[in-house]
Amino acid sequence: MSELALYQQQLLALHKQPFGFKQKLENAEYKKGSNLACGDVIELQVKREGDAIKAVAFDGDSCAICRASASLLCEHLADTNVQNARTIYKALQGYFSEEQDQLPEPYKALTPIRAFPVRVQCAMLPWTSLLELLESKEHAN
């Protein structure tokens, strides 16, 4: 099996059994995001304590790519911090804009998407929504 086929299988598996999907977090901050080009609509929930991200969940109606990306976000950003979330966002953005050659290991399932530039928005929607949520809270303080 080729590496690309493996990543495509991983992407579909994340879509079928997404981590953090339809979970409800108590005392969470919410951010709704949408991608008009594809029709994706997601709502992120983020539970934070200061700069620590304790848990992330999501809900909504989205394509397989968006759901898989949101699943990765929820799985790998729990028990991390805001700076790490920004670093991962920048790594994804750099990969999809072809400024970087590879994705960080936990996000390699998103590798095939770079070949379809119109679908990059789908993969980035959860991450863009997260960044907007984090920045809006910082500017509110």
PDB file of C-alpha atoms in Angstrom:
ATOM      1  CA  MET A   1       0.000   0.000   0.000  1.00  0.00           C
ATOM      2  CA  SER A   2       1.341   3.418  -0.895  1.00  0.00           C
ATOM      3  CA  GLU A   3       1.873   6.068   1.747  1.00  0.00           C
ATOM      4  CA  LEU A   4      -0.784   8.236   0.101  1.00  0.00           C
ATOM      5  CA  ALA A   5      -3.342   5.400   0.190  1.00  0.00           C
ATOM      6  CA  LEU A   6      -2.546   4.827   3.863  1.00  0.00           C
ATOM      7  CA  TYR A   7      -3.188   8.493   4.660  1.00  0.00           C
ATOM      8  CA  GLN A   8      -6.447   8.394   2.705  1.00  0.00           C
ATOM      9  CA  GLN A   9      -7.567   5.400   4.773  1.00  0.00           C
ATOM     10  CA  GLN A  10      -6.616   7.221   7.970  1.00  0.00           C
ATOM     11  CA  LEU A  11      -8.584  10.282   6.850  1.00  0.00           C
ATOM     12  CA  LEU A  12     -11.693   8.183   6.187  1.00  0.00           C
ATOM     13  CA  ALA A  13     -11.348   6.394   9.525  1.00  0.00           C
ATOM     14  CA  LEU A  14     -11.189   9.759  11.315  1.00  0.00           C
ATOM     15  CA  HIS A  15     -14.313  10.847   9.459  1.00  0.00           C
ATOM     16  CA  LYS A  16     -16.236   7.686  10.365  1.00  0.00           C
ATOM     17  CA  GLN A  17     -15.230   7.686  14.035  1.00  0.00           C
ATOM     18  CA  PRO A  18     -14.235  11.252  14.870  1.00  0.00           C
ATOM     19  CA  PHE A  19     -12.674  12.033  18.208  1.00  0.00           C
ATOM     20  CA  GLY A  20     -14.587  14.661  20.197  1.00  0.00           C
ATOM     21  CA  PHE A  21     -17.630  14.716  17.882  1.00  0.00           C
ATOM     22  CA  LYS A  22     -20.980  15.548  19.516  1.00  0.00           C
ATOM     23  CA  GLN A  23     -19.434  15.683  22.975  1.00  0.00           C
ATOM     24  CA  LYS A  24     -20.613  18.404  25.312  1.00  0.00           C
ATOM     25  CA  LEU A  25     -18.036  20.160  27.455  1.00  0.00           C
ATOM     26  CA  GLU A  26     -19.146  22.021  30.558  1.00  0.00           C
ATOM     27  CA  ASN A  27     -17.961  25.605  30.983  1.00  0.00           C
ATOM     28  CA  ALA A  28     -16.530  25.676  27.471  1.00  0.00           C
ATOM     29  CA  GLU A  29     -15.973  28.545  25.082  1.00  0.00           C
ATOM     30  CA  TYR A  30     -17.733  28.176  21.723  1.00  0.00           C
ATOM     31  CA  LYS A  31     -16.853  29.210  18.200  1.00  0.00           C
ATOM     32  CA  LYS A  32     -18.934  28.520  15.124  1.00  0.00           C
ATOM     33  CA  GLY A  33     -17.110  28.337  11.809  1.00  0.00           C
ATOM     34  CA  SER A  34     -18.331  27.885   8.272  1.00  0.00           C
ATOM     35  CA  ASN A  35     -16.890  27.295   4.832  1.00  0.00           C
ATOM     36  CA  LEU A  36     -19.222  28.739   2.223  1.00  0.00           C
ATOM     37  CA  ALA A  37     -17.335  27.057  -0.639  1.00  0.00           C
ATOM     38  CA  CYS A  38     -18.214  23.577   0.587  1.00  0.00           C
ATOM     39  CA  GLY A  39     -21.051  24.112   3.052  1.00  0.00           C
ATOM     40  CA  ASP A  40     -19.148  22.968   6.148  1.00  0.00           C
ATOM     41  CA  VAL A  41     -20.475  24.278   9.450  1.00  0.00           C
ATOM     42  CA  ILE A  42     -18.819  23.327  12.724  1.00  0.00           C
ATOM     43  CA  GLU A  43     -19.001  24.508  16.291  1.00  0.00           C
ATOM     44  CA  LEU A  44     -15.897  24.091  18.413  1.00  0.00           C
ATOM     45  CA  GLN A  45     -15.996  23.868  22.172  1.00  0.00           C
ATOM     46  CA  VAL A  46     -12.807  24.615  24.059  1.00  0.00           C
ATOM     47  CA  LYS A  47     -12.350  24.191  27.778  1.00  0.00           C
ATOM     48  CA  ARG A  48      -9.398  26.233  29.042  1.00  0.00           C
ATOM     49  CA  GLU A  49      -7.711  27.126  32.283  1.00  0.00           C
ATOM     50  CA  GLY A  50      -5.533  30.128  31.581  1.00  0.00           C
ATOM     51  CA  ASP A  51      -3.237  29.159  28.698  1.00  0.00           C
ATOM     52  CA  ALA A  52      -3.920  25.447  29.181  1.00  0.00           C
ATOM     53  CA  ILE A  53      -6.327  23.767  26.767  1.00  0.00           C
ATOM     54  CA  LYS A  54      -7.994  21.046  28.819  1.00  0.00           C
ATOM     55  CA  ALA A  55     -10.422  19.628  26.248  1.00  0.00           C
ATOM     56  CA  VAL A  56     -11.783  20.306  22.767  1.00  0.00           C
ATOM     57  CA  ALA A  57     -14.949  18.956  21.147  1.00  0.00           C
ATOM     58  CA  PHE A  58     -16.952  19.753  18.044  1.00  0.00           C
ATOM     59  CA  ASP A  59     -20.314  19.361  16.387  1.00  0.00           C
ATOM     60  CA  GLY A  60     -21.822  20.342  13.084  1.00  0.00           C
ATOM     61  CA  ASP A  61     -22.437  19.273   9.531  1.00  0.00           C
ATOM     62  CA  SER A  62     -19.255  18.995   7.490  1.00  0.00           C
ATOM     63  CA  CYS A  63     -17.451  17.033   4.816  1.00  0.00           C
ATOM     64  CA  ALA A  64     -15.115  14.129   5.585  1.00  0.00           C
ATOM     65  CA  ILE A  65     -12.018  16.324   5.357  1.00  0.00           C
ATOM     66  CA  CYS A  66     -13.302  18.931   7.800  1.00  0.00           C
ATOM     67  CA  ARG A  67     -14.546  16.274  10.227  1.00  0.00           C
ATOM     68  CA  ALA A  68     -11.243  14.379  10.103  1.00  0.00           C
ATOM     69  CA  SER A  69      -9.271  17.580  10.688  1.00  0.00           C
ATOM     70  CA  ALA A  70     -11.525  18.549  13.607  1.00  0.00           C
ATOM     71  CA  SER A  71     -11.073  15.060  15.030  1.00  0.00           C
ATOM     72  CA  LEU A  72      -7.284  15.459  14.939  1.00  0.00           C
ATOM     73  CA  LEU A  73      -7.591  18.879  16.564  1.00  0.00           C
ATOM     74  CA  CYS A  74      -9.713  17.491  19.401  1.00  0.00           C
ATOM     75  CA  GLU A  75      -7.514  14.463  19.940  1.00  0.00           C
ATOM     76  CA  HIS A  76      -4.146  16.196  19.946  1.00  0.00           C
ATOM     77  CA  LEU A  77      -4.892  19.565  21.546  1.00  0.00           C
ATOM     78  CA  ALA A  78      -6.436  18.251  24.749  1.00  0.00           C
ATOM     79  CA  ASP A  79      -4.030  18.797  27.630  1.00  0.00           C
ATOM     80  CA  THR A  80      -1.765  21.138  25.693  1.00  0.00           C
ATOM     81  CA  ASN A  81      -1.470  24.925  25.631  1.00  0.00           C
ATOM     82  CA  VAL A  82      -2.440  27.870  23.459  1.00  0.00           C
ATOM     83  CA  GLN A  83       1.088  28.352  22.110  1.00  0.00           C
ATOM     84  CA  ASN A  84       1.245  24.720  20.945  1.00  0.00           C
ATOM     85  CA  ALA A  85      -2.125  25.160  19.199  1.00  0.00           C
ATOM     86  CA  ARG A  86      -0.743  28.193  17.345  1.00  0.00           C
ATOM     87  CA  THR A  87       2.405  26.276  16.379  1.00  0.00           C
ATOM     88  CA  ILE A  88       0.374  23.421  14.911  1.00  0.00           C
ATOM     89  CA  TYR A  89      -1.890  25.867  13.067  1.00  0.00           C
ATOM     90  CA  LYS A  90       1.179  27.497  11.500  1.00  0.00           C
ATOM     91  CA  ALA A  91       2.633  24.093  10.554  1.00  0.00           C
ATOM     92  CA  LEU A  92      -0.601  23.084   8.822  1.00  0.00           C
ATOM     93  CA  GLN A  93      -0.871  26.436   7.089  1.00  0.00           C
ATOM     94  CA  GLY A  94       2.757  26.195   5.971  1.00  0.00           C
ATOM     95  CA  TYR A  95       2.270  22.697   4.592  1.00  0.00           C
ATOM     96  CA  PHE A  96      -0.876  23.554   2.647  1.00  0.00           C
ATOM     97  CA  SER A  97       0.724  26.700   1.217  1.00  0.00           C
ATOM     98  CA  GLU A  98       3.722  24.552   0.217  1.00  0.00           C
ATOM     99  CA  GLU A  99       6.153  26.483   2.416  1.00  0.00           C
ATOM    100  CA  GLN A 100       6.874  23.249   4.310  1.00  0.00           C
ATOM    101  CA  ASP A 101       7.436  19.757   2.931  1.00  0.00           C
ATOM    102  CA  GLN A 102       5.813  17.660   5.654  1.00  0.00           C
ATOM    103  CA  LEU A 103       3.139  17.731   8.288  1.00  0.00           C
ATOM    104  CA  PRO A 104       3.893  16.954  11.933  1.00  0.00           C
ATOM    105  CA  GLU A 105       3.457  13.214  12.560  1.00  0.00           C
ATOM    106  CA  PRO A 106       0.021  13.186  14.242  1.00  0.00           C
ATOM    107  CA  TYR A 107      -1.482  15.179  11.340  1.00  0.00           C
ATOM    108  CA  LYS A 108      -0.127  13.148   8.403  1.00  0.00           C
ATOM    109  CA  ALA A 109      -3.633  11.862   7.587  1.00  0.00           C
ATOM    110  CA  LEU A 110      -4.227  15.322   6.084  1.00  0.00           C
ATOM    111  CA  THR A 111      -1.334  14.899   3.621  1.00  0.00           C
ATOM    112  CA  PRO A 112      -3.454  14.075   0.507  1.00  0.00           C
ATOM    113  CA  ILE A 113      -5.416  17.321   0.802  1.00  0.00           C
ATOM    114  CA  ARG A 114      -2.543  19.458  -0.457  1.00  0.00           C
ATOM    115  CA  ALA A 115      -3.102  17.975  -3.930  1.00  0.00           C
ATOM    116  CA  PHE A 116      -6.603  19.534  -3.907  1.00  0.00           C
ATOM    117  CA  PRO A 117      -6.171  23.254  -3.109  1.00  0.00           C
ATOM    118  CA  VAL A 118      -9.912  23.907  -3.091  1.00  0.00           C
ATOM    119  CA  ARG A 119     -10.267  21.432  -0.179  1.00  0.00           C
ATOM    120  CA  VAL A 120      -7.607  23.085   1.981  1.00  0.00           C
ATOM    121  CA  GLN A 121     -10.315  25.369   3.399  1.00  0.00           C
ATOM    122  CA  CYS A 122     -12.164  22.259   4.571  1.00  0.00           C
ATOM    123  CA  ALA A 123      -9.107  20.970   6.440  1.00  0.00           C
ATOM    124  CA  MET A 124      -8.264  24.364   7.920  1.00  0.00           C
ATOM    125  CA  LEU A 125     -11.781  25.342   9.066  1.00  0.00           C
ATOM    126  CA  PRO A 126     -11.506  23.760  12.538  1.00  0.00           C
ATOM    127  CA  TRP A 127      -8.041  25.261  13.038  1.00  0.00           C
ATOM    128  CA  THR A 128      -9.037  28.706  11.785  1.00  0.00           C
ATOM    129  CA  SER A 129     -12.089  28.626  14.050  1.00  0.00           C
ATOM    130  CA  LEU A 130      -9.904  27.674  16.999  1.00  0.00           C
ATOM    131  CA  LEU A 131      -7.431  30.455  16.281  1.00  0.00           C
ATOM    132  CA  GLU A 132     -10.282  32.980  15.981  1.00  0.00           C
ATOM    133  CA  LEU A 133     -11.702  31.808  19.317  1.00  0.00           C
ATOM    134  CA  LEU A 134      -8.324  32.087  21.037  1.00  0.00           C
ATOM    135  CA  GLU A 135      -7.614  35.525  19.569  1.00  0.00           C
ATOM    136  CA  SER A 136     -11.066  36.901  20.346  1.00  0.00           C
ATOM    137  CA  LYS A 137     -10.675  35.924  23.997  1.00  0.00           C
ATOM    138  CA  GLU A 138      -7.227  37.526  24.179  1.00  0.00           C
ATOM    139  CA  HIS A 139      -8.440  40.794  22.678  1.00  0.00           C
ATOM    140  CA  ALA A 140     -11.433  40.831  25.032  1.00  0.00           C
ATOM    141  CA  ASN A 141      -9.173  40.884  28.099  1.00  0.00           C
TER     142      ASN A 141
END
